[in-house]
Amino acid sequence: MNLTKQKGLVLIWLLIISVMIAACGSKTDNNTGAGTGTETNGEEGTKGGNGETVTLDVSHFRTTDDAVDVLFRNTIDEFAASHPDVKLNIDAVAHDPYRQKMTTLGASGNLPDVFLANGSMLLDYTSKNLVAEWDTILEEDQDWKNGFINGAFDDFHLNDKTYGVPIQMQAVHVIYYNKELLDQVGIQAFPETWTAFTDAIKKLNDAGITPIAMGNKPNWPLGSTLFGALADRVTGTDWFNGLKDGSSKFTDPEFVEALGKVKELADLNAFNKDINSLDPDPSISMYYNKKAAMVVSGAWTVRAIAQNAPEDIKANTHLALLPAIEGGKGKAHATVGGGGWSYAINAKLEGKKKEAAIALVKSLTSQEFAQKMIESNGLPPRVVTEYDESKLSPLAIEYFKLMDGIQYGPVYDIRLAPSLVETLYTGLQEIVIGQTKPEDLAAKLQSVKQ
């Protein structure tokens, strides 16, 4: 071979190598994206029957040092280690930017392979056929399916199909009460009927104690944490479900009655007078300072009280649910809540790639994961009966016992259209200060719905 030919071959090989390096560099840039991009994989990635590597793009917002977020990321790593034929491209973005990013990706139709989606996102994605349904997968694995809490999938059930697997299951309605303050006014046990509940409110007011502390300045706390449960007690869940096909109307007597119960509480001075000008966080300070006997909030307040309340408040705080309402159609041992967020998979996945995606989601919703989640003071979507109680706060233990066998009703701001939610929650603000009548708000809601 002469010198000219040798130089030509060297140039060719240099060109090939440079192309390969450029390709690798391009791959790294795409993986990083807007968040923290990482690759978690075995030695070679998943290989299908034709020998091609199968890679999953996974997006999530579990980025903090919170125990449940750490558990999530550790489980991802464990999945990769136990599946040497799986390669995961991880895009981790903080919660608020994640919501914005997923909205943008949904508009473009360019969704990841596995990702977190809330009910509102799924409404958008399903209308464009961007996400796969889970019903067949759930039916094929009954043990996995039957381990979920009743109602866990409700927020992700659209058009008779299930498009998300819940990442959690939490109550949006819980009553936190100071037993010491109730004892002081002669209330030995938390009221079990609406009449007894309103009597307790009168006794607390007579003693100069605000019955319920609430900050409703952003308008959702009263509607989401109290009214949803109250309405469900009066109307029953079937009434709410009937809104979808028009068999139920906001002007129906039972819903007007539910709105009337809010007016009744306001007329009894059940709330702090500045309810509509106070944010949620300052309102709980009233409870910490023993100026209020009760706080109505979601399950997230369990951790807040355990971490921030004075020791005597922790010792005297117990949990309850809104009592039964005489003549109501709903169940007493029920709350409102749901999964909120879910695991979803891209509708384009098929074959080995889809199998890998399903396996990943199952690892994040397994019984083992649920047990670890509850021991991290998290709120798993599965029924967990065996766990190390020493790892939980006393209030968390009480919460999980209260939720045992609970029925979850609908959260209005998750299940209704945004225009209806805003009309309802603004209207509730007006009801508690006497600016709107229940029947007028009901008529306005029905007009907006039509």
GROMACS .gro file of C-alpha atoms in nm:
model
  450
    1MET     CA    1   0.000   0.000   0.000
    2ASN     CA    2   0.151   0.338  -0.097
    3LEU     CA    3   0.173   0.640   0.134
    4THR     CA    4  -0.115   0.825  -0.034
    5LYS     CA    5  -0.356   0.536   0.026
    6GLN     CA    6  -0.246   0.507   0.391
    7LYS     CA    7  -0.311   0.877   0.448
    8GLY     CA    8  -0.655   0.837   0.290
    9LEU     CA    9  -0.747   0.550   0.521
   10VAL     CA   10  -0.634   0.748   0.826
   11LEU     CA   11  -0.852   1.042   0.723
   12ILE     CA   12  -1.152   0.813   0.676
   13TRP     CA   13  -1.110   0.662   1.024
   14LEU     CA   14  -1.069   1.005   1.180
   15LEU     CA   15  -1.390   1.116   1.011
   16ILE     CA   16  -1.580   0.811   1.144
   17ILE     CA   17  -1.453   0.867   1.498
   18SER     CA   18  -1.547   1.237   1.492
   19VAL     CA   19  -1.902   1.154   1.379
   20MET     CA   20  -1.936   0.899   1.661
   21ILE     CA   21  -1.817   1.151   1.920
   22ALA     CA   22  -2.057   1.416   1.789
   23ALA     CA   23  -2.346   1.170   1.809
   24CYS     CA   24  -2.264   1.085   2.171
   25GLY     CA   25  -2.242   1.454   2.259
   26SER     CA   26  -2.579   1.521   2.100
   27LYS     CA   27  -2.736   1.238   2.299
   28THR     CA   28  -2.607   1.378   2.627
   29ASP     CA   29  -2.749   1.724   2.555
   30ASN     CA   30  -3.095   1.588   2.476
   31ASN     CA   31  -3.099   1.379   2.792
   32THR     CA   32  -3.021   1.670   3.021
   33GLY     CA   33  -3.311   1.888   2.909
   34ALA     CA   34  -3.442   2.163   3.137
   35GLY     CA   35  -3.407   1.965   3.457
   36THR     CA   36  -3.155   1.731   3.612
   37GLY     CA   37  -3.097   1.478   3.336
   38THR     CA   38  -2.934   1.149   3.426
   39GLU     CA   39  -2.900   0.804   3.280
   40THR     CA   40  -2.974   0.506   3.501
   41ASN     CA   41  -2.912   0.176   3.335
   42GLY     CA   42  -2.758  -0.166   3.334
   43GLU     CA   43  -2.467  -0.264   3.116
   44GLU     CA   44  -2.625  -0.237   2.774
   45GLY     CA   45  -2.987  -0.124   2.804
   46THR     CA   46  -3.301  -0.320   2.716
   47LYS     CA   47  -3.272  -0.527   2.401
   48GLY     CA   48  -3.576  -0.634   2.208
   49GLY     CA   49  -3.601  -0.942   1.995
   50ASN     CA   50  -3.420  -0.767   1.710
   51GLY     CA   51  -3.125  -0.674   1.934
   52GLU     CA   52  -3.207  -0.302   1.946
   53THR     CA   53  -3.162  -0.116   2.274
   54VAL     CA   54  -3.490  -0.008   2.438
   55THR     CA   55  -3.465   0.318   2.632
   56LEU     CA   56  -3.729   0.485   2.850
   57ASP     CA   57  -3.751   0.861   2.896
   58VAL     CA   58  -3.884   0.926   3.248
   59SER     CA   59  -3.995   1.266   3.381
   60HIS     CA   60  -4.084   1.350   3.743
   61PHE     CA   61  -4.074   1.625   4.008
   62ARG     CA   62  -3.943   1.417   4.301
   63THR     CA   63  -3.637   1.639   4.344
   64THR     CA   64  -3.633   1.740   4.712
   65ASP     CA   65  -3.475   1.590   5.024
   66ASP     CA   66  -3.818   1.490   5.153
   67ALA     CA   67  -3.818   1.126   5.265
   68VAL     CA   68  -4.078   1.020   5.008
   69ASP     CA   69  -3.887   1.191   4.725
   70VAL     CA   70  -3.569   1.013   4.833
   71LEU     CA   71  -3.757   0.682   4.846
   72PHE     CA   72  -3.884   0.742   4.492
   73ARG     CA   73  -3.536   0.809   4.354
   74ASN     CA   74  -3.386   0.513   4.539
   75THR     CA   75  -3.654   0.285   4.396
   76ILE     CA   76  -3.573   0.409   4.046
   77ASP     CA   77  -3.207   0.317   4.107
   78GLU     CA   78  -3.302  -0.023   4.249
   79PHE     CA   79  -3.521  -0.093   3.946
   80ALA     CA   80  -3.232  -0.015   3.712
   81ALA     CA   81  -2.996  -0.236   3.913
   82SER     CA   82  -3.237  -0.530   3.905
   83HIS     CA   83  -3.310  -0.481   3.534
   84PRO     CA   84  -2.968  -0.477   3.367
   85ASP     CA   85  -3.140  -0.467   3.029
   86VAL     CA   86  -3.321  -0.138   3.104
   87LYS     CA   87  -3.183   0.210   3.043
   88LEU     CA   88  -3.367   0.507   3.190
   89ASN     CA   89  -3.315   0.865   3.079
   90ILE     CA   90  -3.431   1.065   3.382
   91ASP     CA   91  -3.553   1.425   3.358
   92ALA     CA   92  -3.613   1.557   3.712
   93VAL     CA   93  -3.765   1.903   3.741
   94ALA     CA   94  -3.899   2.084   4.050
   95HIS     CA   95  -4.276   2.072   4.098
   96ASP     CA   96  -4.393   2.410   3.965
   97PRO     CA   97  -4.163   2.418   3.659
   98TYR     CA   98  -4.261   2.057   3.595
   99ARG     CA   99  -4.627   2.155   3.564
  100GLN     CA  100  -4.538   2.425   3.313
  101LYS     CA  101  -4.311   2.193   3.118
  102MET     CA  102  -4.570   1.916   3.094
  103THR     CA  103  -4.830   2.164   2.973
  104THR     CA  104  -4.592   2.268   2.695
  105LEU     CA  105  -4.508   1.909   2.604
  106GLY     CA  106  -4.877   1.821   2.600
  107ALA     CA  107  -4.945   2.103   2.355
  108SER     CA  108  -4.670   1.975   2.126
  109GLY     CA  109  -4.771   1.609   2.168
  110ASN     CA  110  -4.412   1.520   2.257
  111LEU     CA  111  -4.459   1.350   2.595
  112PRO     CA  112  -4.199   1.132   2.776
  113ASP     CA  113  -4.244   0.755   2.796
  114VAL     CA  114  -4.325   0.749   3.169
  115PHE     CA  115  -4.425   1.059   3.362
  116LEU     CA  116  -4.634   1.209   3.641
  117ALA     CA  117  -4.967   1.363   3.544
  118ASN     CA  118  -5.254   1.510   3.742
  119GLY     CA  119  -5.621   1.481   3.654
  120SER     CA  120  -5.630   1.813   3.472
  121MET     CA  121  -5.334   1.715   3.252
  122LEU     CA  122  -5.495   1.383   3.166
  123LEU     CA  123  -5.808   1.563   3.050
  124ASP     CA  124  -5.590   1.738   2.794
  125TYR     CA  125  -5.374   1.438   2.700
  126THR     CA  126  -5.660   1.193   2.653
  127SER     CA  127  -5.841   1.429   2.418
  128LYS     CA  128  -5.533   1.404   2.193
  129ASN     CA  129  -5.481   1.028   2.241
  130LEU     CA  130  -5.138   1.086   2.395
  131VAL     CA  131  -5.160   0.847   2.694
  132ALA     CA  132  -5.225   0.475   2.723
  133GLU     CA  133  -5.507   0.326   2.927
  134TRP     CA  134  -5.435   0.098   3.223
  135ASP     CA  135  -5.755  -0.108   3.242
  136THR     CA  136  -5.629  -0.415   3.057
  137ILE     CA  137  -5.303  -0.409   3.253
  138LEU     CA  138  -5.492  -0.387   3.583
  139GLU     CA  139  -5.722  -0.675   3.491
  140GLU     CA  140  -5.424  -0.892   3.404
  141ASP     CA  141  -5.267  -0.839   3.747
  142GLN     CA  142  -5.545  -0.872   4.003
  143ASP     CA  143  -5.312  -0.880   4.305
  144TRP     CA  144  -5.167  -0.546   4.207
  145LYS     CA  145  -5.506  -0.398   4.122
  146ASN     CA  146  -5.683  -0.512   4.438
  147GLY     CA  147  -5.418  -0.369   4.668
  148PHE     CA  148  -5.518  -0.007   4.596
  149ILE     CA  149  -5.740   0.193   4.830
  150ASN     CA  150  -6.103   0.226   4.722
  151GLY     CA  151  -6.144   0.528   4.496
  152ALA     CA  152  -5.770   0.568   4.434
  153PHE     CA  153  -5.821   0.572   4.055
  154ASP     CA  154  -6.124   0.801   4.047
  155ASP     CA  155  -5.931   1.117   3.956
  156PHE     CA  156  -5.780   0.942   3.653
  157HIS     CA  157  -6.090   0.765   3.519
  158LEU     CA  158  -6.203   0.943   3.205
  159ASN     CA  159  -6.454   0.832   2.944
  160ASP     CA  160  -6.488   0.491   3.111
  161LYS     CA  161  -6.113   0.425   3.097
  162THR     CA  162  -5.828   0.456   3.346
  163TYR     CA  163  -5.532   0.665   3.230
  164GLY     CA  164  -5.324   0.702   3.544
  165VAL     CA  165  -5.200   0.497   3.840
  166PRO     CA  166  -5.213   0.702   4.163
  167ILE     CA  167  -4.887   0.801   4.329
  168GLN     CA  168  -5.058   0.869   4.663
  169MET     CA  169  -5.398   0.876   4.830
  170GLN     CA  170  -5.472   1.151   5.077
  171ALA     CA  171  -5.775   1.299   5.245
  172VAL     CA  172  -5.845   1.662   5.165
  173HIS     CA  173  -6.089   1.682   5.458
  174VAL     CA  174  -5.978   1.616   5.817
  175ILE     CA  175  -6.084   1.794   6.135
  176TYR     CA  176  -5.797   1.857   6.377
  177TYR     CA  177  -5.928   1.936   6.726
  178ASN     CA  178  -5.783   2.023   7.065
  179LYS     CA  179  -5.935   1.775   7.309
  180GLU     CA  180  -5.834   1.987   7.608
  181LEU     CA  181  -6.037   2.284   7.482
  182LEU     CA  182  -6.338   2.067   7.404
  183ASP     CA  183  -6.318   1.916   7.754
  184GLN     CA  184  -6.315   2.265   7.904
  185VAL     CA  185  -6.660   2.340   7.758
  186GLY     CA  186  -6.807   2.004   7.851
  187ILE     CA  187  -6.762   1.819   7.522
  188GLN     CA  188  -6.622   1.482   7.623
  189ALA     CA  189  -6.621   1.320   7.276
  190PHE     CA  190  -6.617   1.464   6.927
  191PRO     CA  191  -6.976   1.516   6.802
  192GLU     CA  192  -7.125   1.237   6.591
  193THR     CA  193  -7.421   1.428   6.448
  194TRP     CA  194  -7.466   1.768   6.284
  195THR     CA  195  -7.690   1.882   6.571
  196ALA     CA  196  -7.426   1.789   6.827
  197PHE     CA  197  -7.161   1.959   6.613
  198THR     CA  198  -7.351   2.288   6.598
  199ASP     CA  199  -7.417   2.264   6.974
  200ALA     CA  200  -7.042   2.231   7.029
  201ILE     CA  201  -6.984   2.543   6.818
  202LYS     CA  202  -7.224   2.737   7.040
  203LYS     CA  203  -7.050   2.618   7.358
  204LEU     CA  204  -6.707   2.713   7.227
  205ASN     CA  205  -6.826   3.059   7.128
  206ASP     CA  206  -6.983   3.108   7.470
  207ALA     CA  207  -6.643   3.031   7.623
  208GLY     CA  208  -6.470   3.287   7.401
  209ILE     CA  209  -6.296   3.021   7.187
  210THR     CA  210  -6.313   3.040   6.806
  211PRO     CA  211  -6.461   2.706   6.700
  212ILE     CA  212  -6.286   2.669   6.361
  213ALA     CA  213  -5.974   2.853   6.247
  214MET     CA  214  -5.954   2.892   5.872
  215GLY     CA  215  -5.767   3.112   5.626
  216ASN     CA  216  -5.978   3.134   5.310
  217LYS     CA  217  -5.813   3.428   5.136
  218PRO     CA  218  -5.715   3.215   4.831
  219ASN     CA  219  -6.079   3.084   4.829
  220TRP     CA  220  -5.996   2.713   4.799
  221PRO     CA  221  -5.956   2.609   5.168
  222LEU     CA  222  -6.323   2.639   5.263
  223GLY     CA  223  -6.442   2.488   4.937
  224SER     CA  224  -6.188   2.210   4.914
  225THR     CA  225  -6.134   2.102   5.275
  226LEU     CA  226  -6.479   2.159   5.425
  227PHE     CA  227  -6.753   2.213   5.169
  228GLY     CA  228  -6.667   1.907   4.959
  229ALA     CA  229  -6.718   1.675   5.257
  230LEU     CA  230  -7.021   1.868   5.379
  231ALA     CA  231  -7.186   1.855   5.037
  232ASP     CA  232  -7.115   1.484   5.006
  233ARG     CA  233  -7.283   1.424   5.344
  234VAL     CA  234  -7.598   1.598   5.217
  235THR     CA  235  -7.616   1.505   4.848
  236GLY     CA  236  -7.435   1.171   4.837
  237THR     CA  237  -7.169   1.092   4.578
  238ASP     CA  238  -7.422   0.969   4.321
  239TRP     CA  239  -7.562   1.320   4.298
  240PHE     CA  240  -7.219   1.461   4.216
  241ASN     CA  241  -7.159   1.193   3.952
  242GLY     CA  242  -7.490   1.290   3.794
  243LEU     CA  243  -7.356   1.635   3.710
  244LYS     CA  244  -7.166   1.480   3.423
  245ASP     CA  245  -7.472   1.356   3.230
  246GLY     CA  246  -7.707   1.629   3.347
  247SER     CA  247  -7.919   1.406   3.571
  248SER     CA  248  -7.812   1.628   3.861
  249LYS     CA  249  -7.831   2.005   3.871
  250PHE     CA  250  -7.676   2.261   4.103
  251THR     CA  251  -8.027   2.395   4.163
  252ASP     CA  252  -8.140   2.059   4.307
  253PRO     CA  253  -8.275   2.094   4.664
  254GLU     CA  254  -8.002   1.877   4.818
  255PHE     CA  255  -7.720   2.093   4.682
  256VAL     CA  256  -7.894   2.413   4.788
  257GLU     CA  257  -7.928   2.256   5.132
  258ALA     CA  258  -7.553   2.185   5.137
  259LEU     CA  259  -7.482   2.550   5.059
  260GLY     CA  260  -7.728   2.639   5.332
  261LYS     CA  261  -7.522   2.441   5.584
  262VAL     CA  262  -7.228   2.673   5.514
  263LYS     CA  263  -7.454   2.971   5.584
  264GLU     CA  264  -7.566   2.802   5.904
  265LEU     CA  265  -7.205   2.767   6.020
  266ALA     CA  266  -7.136   3.131   5.933
  267ASP     CA  267  -7.447   3.247   6.120
  268LEU     CA  268  -7.328   3.052   6.424
  269ASN     CA  269  -6.990   3.232   6.406
  270ALA     CA  270  -6.813   2.901   6.354
  271PHE     CA  271  -6.517   3.072   6.183
  272ASN     CA  272  -6.276   3.351   6.268
  273LYS     CA  273  -6.416   3.683   6.150
  274ASP     CA  274  -6.123   3.746   5.915
  275ILE     CA  275  -6.164   3.412   5.735
  276ASN     CA  276  -6.161   3.566   5.387
  277SER     CA  277  -5.864   3.795   5.448
  278LEU     CA  278  -5.639   3.538   5.616
  279ASP     CA  279  -5.407   3.296   5.440
  280PRO     CA  280  -5.404   2.927   5.542
  281ASP     CA  281  -5.069   2.930   5.725
  282PRO     CA  282  -5.144   3.218   5.967
  283SER     CA  283  -5.481   3.064   6.053
  284ILE     CA  284  -5.319   2.756   6.204
  285SER     CA  285  -5.130   2.983   6.444
  286MET     CA  286  -5.467   3.049   6.610
  287TYR     CA  287  -5.489   2.678   6.676
  288TYR     CA  288  -5.131   2.660   6.804
  289ASN     CA  289  -5.205   2.951   7.042
  290LYS     CA  290  -5.525   2.786   7.174
  291LYS     CA  291  -5.743   3.064   7.034
  292ALA     CA  292  -5.928   2.812   6.816
  293ALA     CA  293  -6.049   2.462   6.901
  294MET     CA  294  -6.046   2.315   6.551
  295VAL     CA  295  -5.873   2.336   6.215
  296VAL     CA  296  -6.026   2.185   5.902
  297SER     CA  297  -5.759   2.094   5.650
  298GLY     CA  298  -5.611   1.814   5.445
  299ALA     CA  299  -5.384   1.527   5.542
  300TRP     CA  300  -5.078   1.746   5.480
  301THR     CA  301  -5.146   1.919   5.813
  302VAL     CA  302  -5.061   1.597   5.998
  303ARG     CA  303  -4.695   1.651   5.918
  304ALA     CA  304  -4.719   2.028   5.978
  305ILE     CA  305  -4.851   1.983   6.331
  306ALA     CA  306  -4.600   1.708   6.409
  307GLN     CA  307  -4.315   1.933   6.297
  308ASN     CA  308  -4.427   2.281   6.404
  309ALA     CA  309  -4.685   2.273   6.684
  310PRO     CA  310  -4.597   2.333   7.051
  311GLU     CA  311  -4.563   2.011   7.250
  312ASP     CA  312  -4.887   2.058   7.447
  313ILE     CA  313  -5.078   2.114   7.122
  314LYS     CA  314  -4.931   1.795   6.974
  315ALA     CA  315  -5.031   1.603   7.286
  316ASN     CA  316  -5.392   1.727   7.277
  317THR     CA  317  -5.456   1.720   6.902
  318HIS     CA  318  -5.680   1.445   6.769
  319LEU     CA  319  -5.854   1.379   6.439
  320ALA     CA  320  -6.214   1.347   6.327
  321LEU     CA  321  -6.436   1.380   6.023
  322LEU     CA  322  -6.743   1.591   5.969
  323PRO     CA  323  -7.029   1.412   6.149
  324ALA     CA  324  -7.336   1.266   5.987
  325ILE     CA  325  -7.601   1.512   5.875
  326GLU     CA  326  -7.954   1.410   5.965
  327GLY     CA  327  -8.150   1.329   5.650
  328GLY     CA  328  -7.840   1.343   5.431
  329LYS     CA  329  -7.780   1.093   5.151
  330GLY     CA  330  -7.406   1.057   5.206
  331LYS     CA  331  -7.211   0.826   5.434
  332ALA     CA  332  -7.073   0.947   5.766
  333HIS     CA  333  -6.744   0.756   5.763
  334ALA     CA  334  -6.626   0.921   5.446
  335THR     CA  335  -6.399   1.202   5.340
  336VAL     CA  336  -6.304   1.371   5.015
  337GLY     CA  337  -5.967   1.315   4.857
  338GLY     CA  338  -5.783   1.116   4.599
  339GLY     CA  339  -5.459   1.051   4.423
  340GLY     CA  340  -5.411   1.398   4.277
  341TRP     CA  341  -5.112   1.284   4.068
  342SER     CA  342  -5.060   0.963   3.877
  343TYR     CA  343  -4.810   0.763   3.677
  344ALA     CA  344  -4.893   0.774   3.307
  345ILE     CA  345  -4.734   0.613   3.004
  346ASN     CA  346  -4.709   0.733   2.647
  347ALA     CA  347  -4.968   0.588   2.409
  348LYS     CA  348  -4.695   0.526   2.150
  349LEU     CA  349  -4.521   0.260   2.362
  350GLU     CA  350  -4.542  -0.100   2.249
  351GLY     CA  351  -4.363  -0.431   2.282
  352LYS     CA  352  -4.060  -0.454   2.513
  353LYS     CA  353  -4.060  -0.081   2.571
  354LYS     CA  354  -4.416  -0.081   2.704
  355GLU     CA  355  -4.342  -0.386   2.919
  356ALA     CA  356  -4.047  -0.204   3.077
  357ALA     CA  357  -4.262   0.104   3.144
  358ILE     CA  358  -4.530  -0.105   3.314
  359ALA     CA  359  -4.272  -0.285   3.526
  360LEU     CA  360  -4.126   0.048   3.639
  361VAL     CA  361  -4.465   0.185   3.744
  362LYS     CA  362  -4.545  -0.136   3.929
  363SER     CA  363  -4.219  -0.109   4.124
  364LEU     CA  364  -4.323   0.243   4.232
  365THR     CA  365  -4.669   0.126   4.339
  366SER     CA  366  -4.583  -0.210   4.491
  367GLN     CA  367  -4.677  -0.323   4.841
  368GLU     CA  368  -4.313  -0.298   4.944
  369PHE     CA  369  -4.293   0.062   4.819
  370ALA     CA  370  -4.620   0.147   4.997
  371GLN     CA  371  -4.488   0.015   5.327
  372LYS     CA  372  -4.168   0.218   5.295
  373MET     CA  373  -4.376   0.521   5.195
  374ILE     CA  374  -4.599   0.504   5.502
  375GLU     CA  375  -4.293   0.461   5.724
  376SER     CA  376  -4.163   0.783   5.569
  377ASN     CA  377  -4.486   0.955   5.685
  378GLY     CA  378  -4.610   0.946   5.325
  379LEU     CA  379  -4.962   0.867   5.207
  380PRO     CA  380  -4.953   0.559   4.983
  381PRO     CA  381  -5.237   0.473   4.744
  382ARG     CA  382  -5.230   0.110   4.858
  383VAL     CA  383  -5.377  -0.053   5.168
  384VAL     CA  384  -5.096  -0.101   5.420
  385THR     CA  385  -5.174  -0.290   5.740
  386GLU     CA  386  -4.823  -0.383   5.854
  387TYR     CA  387  -4.562  -0.115   5.914
  388ASP     CA  388  -4.318   0.005   6.179
  389GLU     CA  389  -4.521   0.250   6.387
  390SER     CA  390  -4.207   0.369   6.565
  391LYS     CA  391  -4.114   0.556   6.249
  392LEU     CA  392  -4.439   0.757   6.249
  393SER     CA  393  -4.557   1.049   6.459
  394PRO     CA  394  -4.849   0.973   6.694
  395LEU     CA  395  -5.075   1.195   6.482
  396ALA     CA  396  -4.974   1.010   6.166
  397ILE     CA  397  -5.063   0.680   6.331
  398GLU     CA  398  -5.402   0.820   6.428
  399TYR     CA  399  -5.454   0.946   6.073
  400PHE     CA  400  -5.388   0.608   5.914
  401LYS     CA  401  -5.623   0.437   6.158
  402LEU     CA  402  -5.892   0.695   6.082
  403MET     CA  403  -5.851   0.633   5.710
  404ASP     CA  404  -5.874   0.253   5.743
  405GLY     CA  405  -6.168   0.144   5.526
  406ILE     CA  406  -6.262   0.503   5.444
  407GLN     CA  407  -6.469   0.597   5.141
  408TYR     CA  408  -6.337   0.887   4.934
  409GLY     CA  409  -6.576   1.133   4.778
  410PRO     CA  410  -6.500   1.381   4.498
  411VAL     CA  411  -6.280   1.688   4.541
  412TYR     CA  412  -6.466   1.964   4.361
  413ASP     CA  413  -6.159   2.152   4.236
  414ILE     CA  414  -6.017   1.835   4.080
  415ARG     CA  415  -6.331   1.699   3.922
  416LEU     CA  416  -6.514   2.012   3.804
  417ALA     CA  417  -6.429   2.253   3.524
  418PRO     CA  418  -6.217   2.550   3.635
  419SER     CA  419  -6.496   2.800   3.564
  420LEU     CA  420  -6.733   2.612   3.795
  421VAL     CA  421  -6.473   2.582   4.068
  422GLU     CA  422  -6.399   2.953   4.065
  423THR     CA  423  -6.770   3.040   4.071
  424LEU     CA  424  -6.838   2.801   4.359
  425TYR     CA  425  -6.541   2.894   4.574
  426THR     CA  426  -6.587   3.268   4.525
  427GLY     CA  427  -6.955   3.221   4.604
  428LEU     CA  428  -6.872   3.038   4.928
  429GLN     CA  429  -6.658   3.334   5.032
  430GLU     CA  430  -6.961   3.555   4.976
  431ILE     CA  431  -7.195   3.322   5.166
  432VAL     CA  432  -6.986   3.329   5.484
  433ILE     CA  433  -7.001   3.710   5.493
  434GLY     CA  434  -7.367   3.730   5.395
  435GLN     CA  435  -7.326   3.872   5.045
  436THR     CA  436  -7.482   3.580   4.856
  437LYS     CA  437  -7.775   3.349   4.930
  438PRO     CA  438  -7.737   2.971   4.878
  439GLU     CA  439  -8.013   2.955   4.619
  440ASP     CA  440  -7.860   3.242   4.421
  441LEU     CA  441  -7.518   3.076   4.409
  442ALA     CA  442  -7.680   2.749   4.302
  443ALA     CA  443  -7.856   2.924   4.014
  444LYS     CA  444  -7.534   3.095   3.909
  445LEU     CA  445  -7.346   2.764   3.907
  446GLN     CA  446  -7.611   2.601   3.692
  447SER     CA  447  -7.598   2.894   3.451
  448VAL     CA  448  -7.218   2.862   3.421
  449LYS     CA  449  -7.245   2.487   3.365
  450GLN     CA  450  -7.490   2.532   3.079
   0.00000   0.00000   0.00000
